[in-house]
Coordinates of C-alpha atoms in Angstrom, one line a residue:
M140 CA -3.9 -32.0 30.6
S141 CA -2.8 -29.7 28.0
R142 CA -4.5 -29.1 24.6
Y143 CA -3.6 -28.8 21.3
S144 CA -4.5 -28.9 17.7
R145 CA -2.5 -30.7 15.1
I146 CA -3.2 -30.6 11.1
T147 CA -4.0 -34.2 10.6
G148 CA -4.8 -33.6 6.3
T149 CA -4.2 -31.4 3.6
G150 CA -6.3 -30.8 0.5
S151 CA -6.3 -28.4 -2.5
Y152 CA -8.2 -27.9 -5.8
L153 CA -7.5 -26.1 -9.1
P154 CA -10.2 -25.2 -11.5
P155 CA -9.4 -27.0 -14.9
K156 CA -9.0 -23.7 -17.4
R157 CA -4.5 -23.2 -17.2
V158 CA -3.8 -19.8 -18.5
T159 CA -0.1 -19.9 -19.5
N160 CA 1.6 -16.5 -19.5
A161 CA 1.4 -16.2 -23.5
E162 CA -2.3 -17.3 -23.8
L163 CA -2.4 -14.4 -21.4
A164 CA -0.4 -11.9 -23.3
A165 CA -2.3 -13.0 -26.2
Q166 CA -5.7 -12.1 -25.0
L167 CA -4.6 -8.7 -23.5
A168 CA -3.4 -7.6 -26.6
A169 CA -7.0 -8.6 -28.8
A170 CA -7.5 -5.5 -25.9
G171 CA -4.8 -3.1 -26.7
V172 CA -2.5 -4.4 -23.5
E173 CA 1.2 -5.0 -23.9
T174 CA 2.7 -8.0 -22.3
S175 CA 4.6 -10.6 -22.7
D176 CA 6.2 -14.3 -21.0
E177 CA 9.4 -12.5 -20.2
W178 CA 7.7 -8.9 -18.4
I179 CA 5.2 -11.5 -16.8
V180 CA 8.2 -13.8 -15.3
E181 CA 11.5 -11.6 -14.7
R182 CA 9.4 -9.4 -12.2
T183 CA 7.1 -11.9 -10.4
G184 CA 8.3 -15.5 -11.3
I185 CA 5.0 -16.5 -12.8
C186 CA 4.5 -18.4 -15.4
A187 CA 0.8 -20.2 -15.2
R188 CA -2.4 -19.3 -13.9
H189 CA -6.2 -21.6 -12.6
F190 CA -9.0 -19.4 -13.9
A191 CA -12.7 -20.7 -12.7
E192 CA -15.5 -20.8 -15.4
R193 CA -18.2 -18.0 -14.7
D194 CA -20.5 -20.2 -12.9
V195 CA -17.8 -21.6 -10.1
G196 CA -18.0 -20.4 -7.1
S197 CA -15.5 -19.7 -4.0
S198 CA -17.3 -22.7 -2.5
D199 CA -17.4 -24.6 -5.2
L200 CA -13.3 -24.6 -5.2
G201 CA -13.8 -25.2 -1.5
V202 CA -15.6 -27.9 -0.9
E203 CA -13.4 -30.2 -3.4
A204 CA -10.1 -29.1 -1.5
A205 CA -12.1 -29.8 1.4
R206 CA -12.9 -33.9 0.0
H207 CA -9.4 -33.9 -0.2
A208 CA -8.2 -33.3 3.1
L209 CA -11.2 -34.7 5.1
E210 CA -10.0 -38.1 2.8
M211 CA -6.2 -37.6 4.1
A212 CA -7.1 -36.9 7.7
G213 CA -9.6 -40.3 7.7
R214 CA -12.6 -38.4 8.7
Q215 CA -16.1 -38.1 7.0
A216 CA -17.4 -33.8 7.1
S217 CA -20.4 -35.4 9.8
E218 CA -17.2 -35.8 12.1
I219 CA -16.0 -31.8 11.5
D220 CA -18.1 -29.4 14.1
L221 CA -16.2 -26.5 12.6
I222 CA -16.0 -24.8 9.4
I223 CA -13.7 -21.6 8.7
V224 CA -13.9 -20.0 5.2
A225 CA -11.2 -17.6 4.1
T226 CA -12.2 -16.0 1.4
S227 CA -12.3 -12.0 -0.1
T228 CA -14.5 -13.6 -3.5
P229 CA -17.9 -14.7 -1.7
D230 CA -20.6 -16.9 -3.6
M231 CA -22.5 -14.1 -2.2
V232 CA -22.9 -11.2 0.1
F233 CA -24.3 -13.4 2.3
P234 CA -24.7 -16.0 3.8
S235 CA -21.2 -16.7 4.4
T236 CA -19.7 -19.3 1.6
A237 CA -18.2 -21.8 4.8
T238 CA -22.5 -22.4 5.3
I239 CA -22.2 -22.8 1.8
L240 CA -20.0 -25.3 1.9
Q241 CA -21.0 -26.8 4.7
N242 CA -24.2 -27.8 2.6
K243 CA -22.5 -29.1 -0.2
L244 CA -20.5 -31.2 2.0
G245 CA -23.6 -32.8 3.3
V246 CA -23.6 -31.5 6.8
A247 CA -25.4 -29.2 9.4
G248 CA -25.1 -28.0 12.8
C249 CA -21.6 -27.2 13.2
P250 CA -20.5 -23.6 13.8
A251 CA -19.7 -22.0 10.0
F252 CA -17.9 -18.6 9.5
D253 CA -15.8 -16.7 6.8
V254 CA -12.8 -14.6 7.6
Q255 CA -12.4 -11.4 5.6
A256 CA -8.0 -10.9 6.1
V257 CA -7.9 -10.9 2.4
C258 CA -4.1 -12.6 1.0
S259 CA -3.2 -13.5 5.2
G260 CA -6.8 -15.2 5.8
F261 CA -5.9 -18.5 5.8
V262 CA -3.2 -17.8 8.8
Y263 CA -6.0 -15.6 10.0
A264 CA -8.5 -18.6 10.0
L265 CA -6.0 -21.4 11.4
T266 CA -4.9 -18.9 14.7
V267 CA -9.0 -19.1 15.2
A268 CA -9.6 -22.6 14.7
D269 CA -6.3 -23.2 17.1
A270 CA -7.8 -21.2 19.5
M271 CA -11.0 -22.6 19.3
I272 CA -9.7 -26.2 19.8
R273 CA -7.3 -25.4 22.7
T274 CA -10.4 -24.0 24.5
G275 CA -12.5 -26.4 24.0
A276 CA -15.2 -24.8 21.7
A277 CA -14.5 -27.4 19.0
S278 CA -12.5 -30.8 18.4
K279 CA -12.0 -31.1 14.7
A280 CA -12.0 -27.9 12.4
L281 CA -12.2 -27.3 8.6
V282 CA -9.6 -24.9 8.0
V283 CA -10.7 -23.6 4.3
G284 CA -9.1 -20.7 1.8
A285 CA -10.9 -20.4 -1.8
E286 CA -10.7 -17.7 -3.9
V287 CA -11.9 -16.4 -7.6
F288 CA -9.7 -13.7 -8.2
S289 CA -10.2 -13.5 -11.4
R290 CA -13.7 -12.2 -10.7
L291 CA -11.5 -8.7 -9.5
L292 CA -9.2 -8.1 -12.1
D293 CA -9.2 -5.5 -14.4
F294 CA -7.5 -6.9 -17.7
S295 CA -6.6 -3.4 -19.2
D296 CA -4.0 -3.4 -16.3
R297 CA -1.3 -5.6 -17.1
T298 CA 0.2 -4.6 -13.9
T299 CA -1.9 -6.1 -11.6
C300 CA -4.0 -9.1 -13.8
V301 CA -1.1 -11.0 -14.7
L302 CA -0.9 -11.8 -10.7
F303 CA -3.8 -13.4 -9.7
G304 CA -5.3 -16.6 -10.4
D305 CA -8.5 -19.1 -8.5
G306 CA -8.3 -21.7 -6.0
A307 CA -8.6 -23.4 -3.0
G308 CA -6.7 -25.3 -0.3
A309 CA -8.0 -27.1 2.9
V310 CA -6.4 -28.4 6.0
V311 CA -8.4 -30.4 8.8
L312 CA -7.3 -29.5 12.3
E313 CA -7.4 -31.9 15.1
A314 CA -7.5 -31.7 18.9
S315 CA -4.5 -33.6 20.2
D316 CA -2.5 -34.1 23.8
T317 CA 0.6 -33.0 21.7
P318 CA 1.7 -29.7 20.5
G319 CA 1.2 -29.0 16.7
I320 CA 0.2 -24.9 15.8
L321 CA 2.9 -23.8 18.4
A322 CA 2.4 -20.4 18.0
S323 CA 1.2 -17.3 15.7
D324 CA 1.4 -13.6 15.4
L325 CA -1.4 -11.9 13.3
H326 CA -1.7 -7.4 12.5
A327 CA -3.5 -4.9 11.0
D328 CA -2.7 -1.8 10.2
G329 CA -6.0 0.3 8.1
K330 CA -4.4 3.6 7.2
H331 CA -2.5 1.1 4.6
V332 CA -6.4 0.7 2.9
E333 CA -5.8 2.5 -0.4
I334 CA -2.4 0.7 -1.8
L335 CA -4.1 -2.6 -1.7
C336 CA -8.2 -2.7 -2.5
V337 CA -11.4 -3.6 -4.5
P338 CA -13.1 0.2 -3.7
G339 CA -16.4 -0.7 -4.9
G340 CA -19.8 -1.7 -3.2
V341 CA -23.3 -2.7 -3.6
Y342 CA -25.8 -0.1 -3.4
G343 CA -29.4 -0.3 -4.4
G344 CA -28.8 -3.4 -6.5
K345 CA -26.2 -1.4 -8.4
V346 CA -22.2 -1.4 -8.2
H347 CA -21.2 1.7 -6.6
G348 CA -17.4 2.6 -6.8
N349 CA -14.7 0.6 -8.9
P350 CA -15.0 -3.0 -8.0
L351 CA -12.0 -4.6 -9.8
L352 CA -8.6 -4.6 -7.9
R353 CA -6.3 -1.7 -7.2
M354 CA -2.8 -1.9 -6.4
D355 CA 0.5 0.1 -6.0
G356 CA 2.7 -2.5 -5.8
Q357 CA 5.7 -0.9 -5.0
A358 CA 4.8 0.5 -1.6
V359 CA 3.3 -3.6 -1.1
F360 CA 6.9 -5.0 -1.7
K361 CA 8.2 -2.2 0.6
L362 CA 5.6 -2.8 3.6
A363 CA 5.7 -6.8 2.9
V364 CA 9.0 -7.5 3.4
G365 CA 9.6 -6.0 6.4
V366 CA 6.4 -7.1 8.5
L367 CA 6.4 -10.3 7.1
E368 CA 10.1 -10.6 8.6
A369 CA 8.5 -9.1 11.9
A370 CA 5.9 -11.4 12.1
A371 CA 7.8 -14.7 11.7
R372 CA 10.8 -13.5 14.1
A373 CA 8.2 -13.0 16.8
T374 CA 6.3 -16.1 16.0
L375 CA 9.4 -17.8 16.4
A376 CA 10.1 -15.7 19.9
K377 CA 6.8 -17.3 21.5
A378 CA 7.5 -20.4 20.6
G379 CA 10.6 -20.6 21.9
R380 CA 12.1 -21.7 18.5
T381 CA 15.0 -19.9 16.0
E382 CA 15.2 -19.7 12.5
A383 CA 17.8 -22.6 12.5
D384 CA 14.7 -24.8 13.7
I385 CA 12.5 -24.1 10.1
D386 CA 12.1 -27.0 7.8
W387 CA 9.8 -25.3 5.6
L388 CA 8.9 -21.9 5.5
I389 CA 5.5 -21.5 3.3
P390 CA 4.9 -18.3 1.9
H391 CA 1.7 -16.7 0.7
Q392 CA 2.7 -16.8 -3.0
A393 CA 2.8 -13.7 -3.8
N394 CA 5.7 -12.7 -5.5
I395 CA 8.6 -14.7 -5.9
R396 CA 11.0 -11.3 -5.4
I397 CA 8.8 -10.9 -1.4
M398 CA 9.7 -14.4 -0.7
Q399 CA 13.5 -14.4 -1.8
G400 CA 13.6 -11.1 0.8
T401 CA 11.7 -12.6 3.1
A402 CA 13.8 -15.9 2.5
R403 CA 16.6 -14.1 2.7
K404 CA 16.1 -11.9 5.7
L405 CA 15.2 -15.0 7.6
K406 CA 18.9 -16.8 6.3
L407 CA 16.4 -19.5 5.0
P408 CA 18.0 -20.7 1.2
M409 CA 15.4 -21.0 -1.0
D410 CA 15.7 -25.2 -1.3
K411 CA 13.5 -24.6 2.4
V412 CA 10.9 -22.3 0.6
V413 CA 7.7 -24.2 -1.3
V414 CA 7.1 -22.2 -4.3
T415 CA 4.4 -22.8 -5.9
V416 CA 3.8 -19.3 -7.8
D417 CA 5.4 -20.1 -11.1
Q418 CA 2.3 -22.5 -11.7
H419 CA -0.5 -20.6 -9.4
G420 CA -0.5 -17.4 -9.6
N421 CA -1.1 -14.8 -6.5
T422 CA -4.7 -16.9 -5.1
S423 CA -4.6 -14.9 -2.3
A424 CA -6.7 -17.1 1.0
A425 CA -5.9 -20.0 -0.8
S426 CA -2.0 -19.7 -1.4
I427 CA -0.8 -21.0 1.7
P428 CA -2.8 -24.2 1.9
L429 CA -2.6 -24.8 -1.6
A430 CA 1.4 -24.8 -1.6
M431 CA 1.1 -26.7 1.3
D432 CA -0.6 -29.6 0.2
A433 CA 1.4 -29.4 -3.0
A434 CA 4.6 -30.4 -0.9
V435 CA 2.7 -33.0 1.2
R436 CA 1.6 -34.6 -1.6
E437 CA 5.3 -34.5 -3.3
G438 CA 7.0 -36.0 -0.6
K439 CA 8.5 -32.6 0.7
I440 CA 6.9 -31.9 3.7
R441 CA 6.9 -35.1 6.0
K442 CA 5.6 -35.7 9.6
G443 CA 7.6 -33.8 12.4
D444 CA 8.7 -30.6 10.2
T445 CA 8.8 -27.7 11.4
L446 CA 6.7 -25.0 9.2
M447 CA 6.3 -21.2 9.0
L448 CA 3.4 -20.2 7.0
E449 CA 2.9 -16.6 6.6
G450 CA 0.8 -13.7 4.5
V451 CA 0.5 -10.6 3.6
G452 CA -2.3 -8.8 2.4
G453 CA -4.7 -6.0 2.0
G454 CA -6.4 -3.9 4.9
F455 CA -3.3 -3.8 5.5
T456 CA -2.6 -7.4 7.0
W457 CA -0.3 -9.9 7.8
G458 CA 1.0 -12.5 10.3
A459 CA 2.1 -16.2 10.8
V460 CA 2.4 -19.5 12.1
L461 CA 4.6 -22.0 13.3
L462 CA 3.4 -25.5 13.8
D463 CA 5.0 -29.3 13.7
F464 CA 3.2 -30.5 10.8

């Protein structure tokens, strides 16, 4: 008998502090940086985002999302035998955020590790968890995307600091006799490192280089739409499906223009695209599971729907996953 994996629960969590464009513009103006709600909305589609408090880490956001996913799945944390956290903003250099989250859930013993593929991280992590379940290495996995990107932002650069927010999303992925995750397609190309990166590091206890996010927005946009279409089509081909089979496209919530461009290339109307970027901003690896959970809890996504998840991020990384919910 074939062994597959299916999502049995979704969860998400946003830090309480919500920052509107007007509030952010006022904060930036005090530092001599000019922007406005209209400027941000026109270029990105973002109206607000959430920022974590100084003492809140990715594991704190992730554990709340995980608890919500476990509750929906009807599972106890002690039943989980694999934890993968996708993050670019770990609590510490090491150990992994996954092990910290594991401890906060009050469990021990199962493998727990991080995946770092920036905004594609959740797609990568879900693919790894699916492979481990299919081979019998795990039966019930917790896959989390959690970020505190506000820590990486240069608030003197209005082209980047208005884009990102903090949050977490999670799914419980379980072994099944019927297919859930149908196919995936992952890629990376390191020659594009410079167009989206945080080039700083730690050396001798001090920051070496620039520890803040740098992005060439035009270069990212040009690459993103093309590679997302290619990954989506490759995933559909692997699954023996077509664009017409997609009930919901859940893209990484980077920018409404990228999302519109991808939907157009896949011949999907925007009413089949889950959009949360307007209220969450770009939450990197958290954005896909955050958007999925919001759509599930709103009653948009229902059992049996076919979902296309896709993301693109620094590295340059990109990928897609097709699944029956």
